[in-house]
mmCIF file of C-alpha atoms in Angstrom:
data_model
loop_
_atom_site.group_PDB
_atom_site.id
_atom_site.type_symbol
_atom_site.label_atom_id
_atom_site.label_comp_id
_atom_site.label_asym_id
_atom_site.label_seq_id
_atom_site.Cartn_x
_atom_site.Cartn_y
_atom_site.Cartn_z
ATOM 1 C CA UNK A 2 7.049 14.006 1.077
ATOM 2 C CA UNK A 3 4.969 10.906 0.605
ATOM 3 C CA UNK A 4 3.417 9.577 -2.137
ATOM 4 C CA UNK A 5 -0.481 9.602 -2.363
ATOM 5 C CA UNK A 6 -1.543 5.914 -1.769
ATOM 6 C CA UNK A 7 -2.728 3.994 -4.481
ATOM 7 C CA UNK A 8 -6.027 2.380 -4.741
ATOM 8 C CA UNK A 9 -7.024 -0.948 -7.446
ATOM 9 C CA UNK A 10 -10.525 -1.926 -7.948
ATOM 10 C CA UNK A 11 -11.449 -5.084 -9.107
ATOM 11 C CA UNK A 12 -15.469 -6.269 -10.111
ATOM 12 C CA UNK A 13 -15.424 -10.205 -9.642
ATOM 13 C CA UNK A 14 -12.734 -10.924 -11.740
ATOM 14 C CA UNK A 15 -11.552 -7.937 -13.233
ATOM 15 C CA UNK A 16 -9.662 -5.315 -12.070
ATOM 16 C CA UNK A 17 -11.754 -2.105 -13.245
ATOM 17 C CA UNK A 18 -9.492 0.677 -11.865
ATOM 18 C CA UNK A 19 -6.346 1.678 -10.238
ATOM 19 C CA UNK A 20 -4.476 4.679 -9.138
ATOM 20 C CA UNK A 21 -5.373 7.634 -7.022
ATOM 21 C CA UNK A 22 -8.364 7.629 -4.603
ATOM 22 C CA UNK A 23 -10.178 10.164 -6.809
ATOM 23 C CA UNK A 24 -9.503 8.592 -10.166
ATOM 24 C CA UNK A 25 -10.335 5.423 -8.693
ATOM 25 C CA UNK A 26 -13.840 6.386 -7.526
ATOM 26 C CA UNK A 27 -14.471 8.193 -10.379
ATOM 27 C CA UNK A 28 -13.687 4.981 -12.781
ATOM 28 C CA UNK A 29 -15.334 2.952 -10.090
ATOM 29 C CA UNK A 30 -18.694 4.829 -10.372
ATOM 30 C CA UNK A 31 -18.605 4.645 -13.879
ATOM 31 C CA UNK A 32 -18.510 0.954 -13.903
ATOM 32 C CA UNK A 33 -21.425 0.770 -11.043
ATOM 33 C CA UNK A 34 -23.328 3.001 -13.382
ATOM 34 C CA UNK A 35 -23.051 0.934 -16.160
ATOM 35 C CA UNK A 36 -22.691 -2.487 -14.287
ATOM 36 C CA UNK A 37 -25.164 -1.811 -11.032
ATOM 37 C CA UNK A 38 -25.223 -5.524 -9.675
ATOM 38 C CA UNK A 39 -21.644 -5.739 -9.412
ATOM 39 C CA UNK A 40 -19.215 -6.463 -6.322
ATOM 40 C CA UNK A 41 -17.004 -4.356 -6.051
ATOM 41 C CA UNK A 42 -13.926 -4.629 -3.683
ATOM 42 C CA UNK A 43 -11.063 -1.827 -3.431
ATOM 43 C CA UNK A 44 -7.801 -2.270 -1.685
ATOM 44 C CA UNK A 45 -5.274 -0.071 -0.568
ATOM 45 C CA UNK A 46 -2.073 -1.538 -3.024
ATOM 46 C CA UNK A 47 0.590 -1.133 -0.394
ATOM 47 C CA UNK A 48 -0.716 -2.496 3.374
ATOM 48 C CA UNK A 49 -3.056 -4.999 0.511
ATOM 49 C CA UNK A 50 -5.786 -3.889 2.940
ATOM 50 C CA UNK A 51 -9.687 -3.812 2.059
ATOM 51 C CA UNK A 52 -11.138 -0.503 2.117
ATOM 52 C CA UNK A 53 -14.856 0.028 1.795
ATOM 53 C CA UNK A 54 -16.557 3.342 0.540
ATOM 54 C CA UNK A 55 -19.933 4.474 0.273
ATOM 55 C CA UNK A 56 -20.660 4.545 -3.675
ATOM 56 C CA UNK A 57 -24.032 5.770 -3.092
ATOM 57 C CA UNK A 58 -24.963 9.206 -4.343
ATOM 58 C CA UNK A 59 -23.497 11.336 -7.001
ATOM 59 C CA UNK A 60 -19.443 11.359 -7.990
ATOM 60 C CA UNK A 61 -19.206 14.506 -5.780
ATOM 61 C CA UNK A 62 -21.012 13.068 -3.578
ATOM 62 C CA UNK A 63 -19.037 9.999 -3.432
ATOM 63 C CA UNK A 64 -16.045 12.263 -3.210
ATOM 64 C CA UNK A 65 -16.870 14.475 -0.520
ATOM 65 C CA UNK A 66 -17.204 11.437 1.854
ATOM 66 C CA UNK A 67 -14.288 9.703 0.798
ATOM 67 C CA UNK A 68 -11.675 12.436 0.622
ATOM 68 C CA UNK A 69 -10.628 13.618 3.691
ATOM 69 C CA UNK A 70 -11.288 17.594 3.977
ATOM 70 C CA UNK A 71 -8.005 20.062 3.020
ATOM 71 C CA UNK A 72 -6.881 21.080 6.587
ATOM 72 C CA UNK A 73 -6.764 25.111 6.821
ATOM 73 C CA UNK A 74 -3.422 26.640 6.404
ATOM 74 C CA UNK A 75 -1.549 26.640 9.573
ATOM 75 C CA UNK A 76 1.488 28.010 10.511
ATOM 76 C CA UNK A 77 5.131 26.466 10.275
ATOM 77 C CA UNK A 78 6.094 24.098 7.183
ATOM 78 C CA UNK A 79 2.790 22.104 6.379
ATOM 79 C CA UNK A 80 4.548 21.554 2.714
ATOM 80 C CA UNK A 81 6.904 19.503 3.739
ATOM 81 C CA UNK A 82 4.574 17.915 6.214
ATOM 82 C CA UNK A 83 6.221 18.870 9.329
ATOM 83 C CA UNK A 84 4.506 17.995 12.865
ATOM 84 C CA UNK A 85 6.005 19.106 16.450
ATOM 85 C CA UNK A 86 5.687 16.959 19.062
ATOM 86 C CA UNK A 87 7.746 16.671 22.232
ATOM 87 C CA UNK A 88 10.663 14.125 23.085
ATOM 88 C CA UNK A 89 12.296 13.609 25.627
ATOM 89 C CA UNK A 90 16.426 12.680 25.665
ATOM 90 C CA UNK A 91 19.062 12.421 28.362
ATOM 91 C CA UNK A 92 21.304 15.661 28.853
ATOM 92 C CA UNK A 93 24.167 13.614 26.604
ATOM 93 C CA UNK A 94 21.651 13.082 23.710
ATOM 94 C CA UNK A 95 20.933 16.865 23.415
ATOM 95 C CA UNK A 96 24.178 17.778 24.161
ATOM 96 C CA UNK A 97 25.593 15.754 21.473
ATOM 97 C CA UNK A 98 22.807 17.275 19.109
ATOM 98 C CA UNK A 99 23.878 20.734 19.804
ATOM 99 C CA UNK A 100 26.975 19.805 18.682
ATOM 100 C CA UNK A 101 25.961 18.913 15.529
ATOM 101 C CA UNK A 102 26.409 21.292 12.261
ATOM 102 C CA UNK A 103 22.267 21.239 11.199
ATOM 103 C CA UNK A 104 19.417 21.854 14.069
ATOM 104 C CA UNK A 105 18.352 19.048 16.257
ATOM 105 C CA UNK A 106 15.449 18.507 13.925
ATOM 106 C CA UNK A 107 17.192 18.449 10.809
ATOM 107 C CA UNK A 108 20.050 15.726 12.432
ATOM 108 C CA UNK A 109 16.911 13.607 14.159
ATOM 109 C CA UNK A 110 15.217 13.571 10.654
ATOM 110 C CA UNK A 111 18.326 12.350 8.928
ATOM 111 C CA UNK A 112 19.177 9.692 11.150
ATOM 112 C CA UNK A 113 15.207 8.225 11.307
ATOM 113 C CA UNK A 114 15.867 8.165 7.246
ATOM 114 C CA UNK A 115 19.091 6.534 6.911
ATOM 115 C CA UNK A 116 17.560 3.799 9.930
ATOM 116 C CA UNK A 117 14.481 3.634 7.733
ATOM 117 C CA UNK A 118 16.819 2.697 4.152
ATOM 118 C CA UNK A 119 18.487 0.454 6.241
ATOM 119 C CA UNK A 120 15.678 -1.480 7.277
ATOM 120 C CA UNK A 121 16.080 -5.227 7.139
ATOM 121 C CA UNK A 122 15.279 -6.517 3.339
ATOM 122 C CA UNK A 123 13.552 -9.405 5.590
ATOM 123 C CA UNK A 124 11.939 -7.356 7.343
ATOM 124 C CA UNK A 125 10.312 -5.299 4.272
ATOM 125 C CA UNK A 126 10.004 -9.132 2.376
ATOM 126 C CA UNK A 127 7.758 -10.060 5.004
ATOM 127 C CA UNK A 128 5.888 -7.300 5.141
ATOM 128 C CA UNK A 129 5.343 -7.196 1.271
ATOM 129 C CA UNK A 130 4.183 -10.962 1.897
ATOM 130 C CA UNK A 131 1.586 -10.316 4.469
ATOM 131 C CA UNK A 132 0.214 -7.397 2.155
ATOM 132 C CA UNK A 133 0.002 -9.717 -0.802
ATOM 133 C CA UNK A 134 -1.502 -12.534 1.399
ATOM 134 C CA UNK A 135 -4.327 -10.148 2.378
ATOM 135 C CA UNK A 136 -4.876 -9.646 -0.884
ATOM 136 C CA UNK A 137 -4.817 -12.734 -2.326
ATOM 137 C CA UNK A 138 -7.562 -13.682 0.345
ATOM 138 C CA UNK A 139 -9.680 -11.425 -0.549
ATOM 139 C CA UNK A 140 -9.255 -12.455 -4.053
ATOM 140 C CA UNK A 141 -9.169 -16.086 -4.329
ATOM 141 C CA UNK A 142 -9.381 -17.594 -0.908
ATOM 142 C CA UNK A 143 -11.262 -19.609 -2.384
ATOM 143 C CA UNK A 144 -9.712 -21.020 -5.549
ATOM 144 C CA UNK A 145 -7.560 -23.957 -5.754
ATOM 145 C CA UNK A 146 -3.943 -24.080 -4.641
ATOM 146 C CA UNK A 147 -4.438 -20.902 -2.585
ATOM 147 C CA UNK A 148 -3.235 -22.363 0.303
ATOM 148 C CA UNK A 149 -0.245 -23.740 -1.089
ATOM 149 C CA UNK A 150 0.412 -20.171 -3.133
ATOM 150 C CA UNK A 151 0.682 -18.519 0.574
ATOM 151 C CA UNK A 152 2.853 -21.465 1.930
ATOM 152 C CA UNK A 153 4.681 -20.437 -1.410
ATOM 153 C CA UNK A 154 4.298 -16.585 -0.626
ATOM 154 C CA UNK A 155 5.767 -16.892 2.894
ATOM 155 C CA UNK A 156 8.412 -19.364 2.007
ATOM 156 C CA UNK A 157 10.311 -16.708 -0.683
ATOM 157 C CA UNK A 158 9.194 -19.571 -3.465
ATOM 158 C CA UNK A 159 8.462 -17.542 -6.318
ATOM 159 C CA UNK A 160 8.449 -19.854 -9.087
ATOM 160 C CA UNK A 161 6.144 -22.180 -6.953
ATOM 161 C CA UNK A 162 4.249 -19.247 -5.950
ATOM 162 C CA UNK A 163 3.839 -18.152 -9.895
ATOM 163 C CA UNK A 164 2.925 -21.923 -10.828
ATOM 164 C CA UNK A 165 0.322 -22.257 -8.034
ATOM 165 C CA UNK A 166 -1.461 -19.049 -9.234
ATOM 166 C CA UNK A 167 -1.041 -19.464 -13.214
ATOM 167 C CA UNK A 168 -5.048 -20.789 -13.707
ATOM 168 C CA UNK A 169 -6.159 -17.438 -11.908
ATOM 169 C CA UNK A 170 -8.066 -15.264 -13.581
ATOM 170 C CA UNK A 171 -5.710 -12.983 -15.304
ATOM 171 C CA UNK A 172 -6.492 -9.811 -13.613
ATOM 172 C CA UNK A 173 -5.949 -10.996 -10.259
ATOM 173 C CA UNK A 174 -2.713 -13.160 -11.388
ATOM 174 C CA UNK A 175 -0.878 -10.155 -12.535
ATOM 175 C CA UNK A 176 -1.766 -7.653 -10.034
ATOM 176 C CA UNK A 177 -0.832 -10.740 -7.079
ATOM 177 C CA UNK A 178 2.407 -10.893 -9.246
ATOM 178 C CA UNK A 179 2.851 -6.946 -9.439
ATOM 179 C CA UNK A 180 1.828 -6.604 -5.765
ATOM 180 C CA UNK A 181 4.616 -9.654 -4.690
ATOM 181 C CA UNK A 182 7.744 -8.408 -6.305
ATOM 182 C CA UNK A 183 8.979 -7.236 -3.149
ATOM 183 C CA UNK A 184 7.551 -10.308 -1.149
ATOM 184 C CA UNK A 185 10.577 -12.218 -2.646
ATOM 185 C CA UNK A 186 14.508 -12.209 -2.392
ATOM 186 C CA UNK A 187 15.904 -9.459 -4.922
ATOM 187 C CA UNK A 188 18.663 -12.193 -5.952
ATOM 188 C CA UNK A 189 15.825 -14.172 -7.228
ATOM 189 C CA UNK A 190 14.397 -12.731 -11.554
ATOM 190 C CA UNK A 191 11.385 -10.574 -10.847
ATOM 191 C CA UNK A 192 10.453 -11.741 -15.110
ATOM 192 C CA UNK A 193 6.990 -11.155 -14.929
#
């Protein structure tokens, strides 16, 4: 099963909440009710994409519009998250599943996850460093040495990547540092 995505917050500055959709409206409106003029941008921590959500209203209100409706309970497995669709294979591709000692589902399954944990470390690197990149553009695009922290980002230079963003405000310096681990060769220290 996946994990529920996880949402930060920050006002200016400052990061003002992070976790779970709901808990981070919830702590969002909070802060807009006690800080009204503030600018609030949220970001989805994993794709380090901007998401933008009508505030407006009541919490419920502001939940019912942000959280997508349970589905009804349907038939099949829906708690593991199982969906049928077709596909189509040669006749040696479903013989050789028939063969196999688990159903053609369960063998398809296992092989998409052991491709998936194989997937290049590149690969993942580079996607970790276009998520942080987002991110830091939306954060401090404008600040000095941004440019050369993505040239750092992209090149796998984490020490000149953590230099270039130490006079950051501290809330978005940690969270670009948090959000970057994976951005950067795991033979390289991951310290902060």
């Amino acid at each position: 099963m996946n994990d529920p995505a996880s949402y930060t917050a920050f006002a200016n500055d400052r990061k003002i909440a992070s976790g779970p959709l709901a808990d981070l409206l919830r702590q969002t409106r909070r802060h807009l009710e006690q800080f009204p003029d503030s600018a609030i941008l949220i970001f989805e921590d994993h794709s380090g994409k901007q998401v933008d959500f009508d505030l407006s209203g009541t919490l419920e209100q502001v939940l019912a519009r942000a959280l997508p409706p349970q589905p009804p309970a349907r038939r099949g497995r829906p708690k593991l998250g199982v969906v049928s669709r077709e596909i189509s294979l040669l006749p040696r591709h479903w013989e050789w599943l028939e063969q196999q000692p688990v159903g053609a589902s369960a063998t398809l399954r296992r092989m998409i996850d052991e491709a998936r944990k194989q997937g290049s470390a590149h690969e993942n690197a580079r996607r970790a460093a276009e998520a942080t990149d987002r991110l830091m553009s939306a954060l401090a695009g404008n600040r000095p040495g941004y440019e050369e922290a993505a040239r750092a980002l992209y090149a796998g230079d984490r020490a000149g990547f953590c230099a270039l963003i130490e006079a950051w405000p501290e809330d978005i310096r940690t969270y670009l540092h948090q959000r970057s681990l994976e951005a950067f060769s795991p033979a390289e220290p991951t310290d902060r």
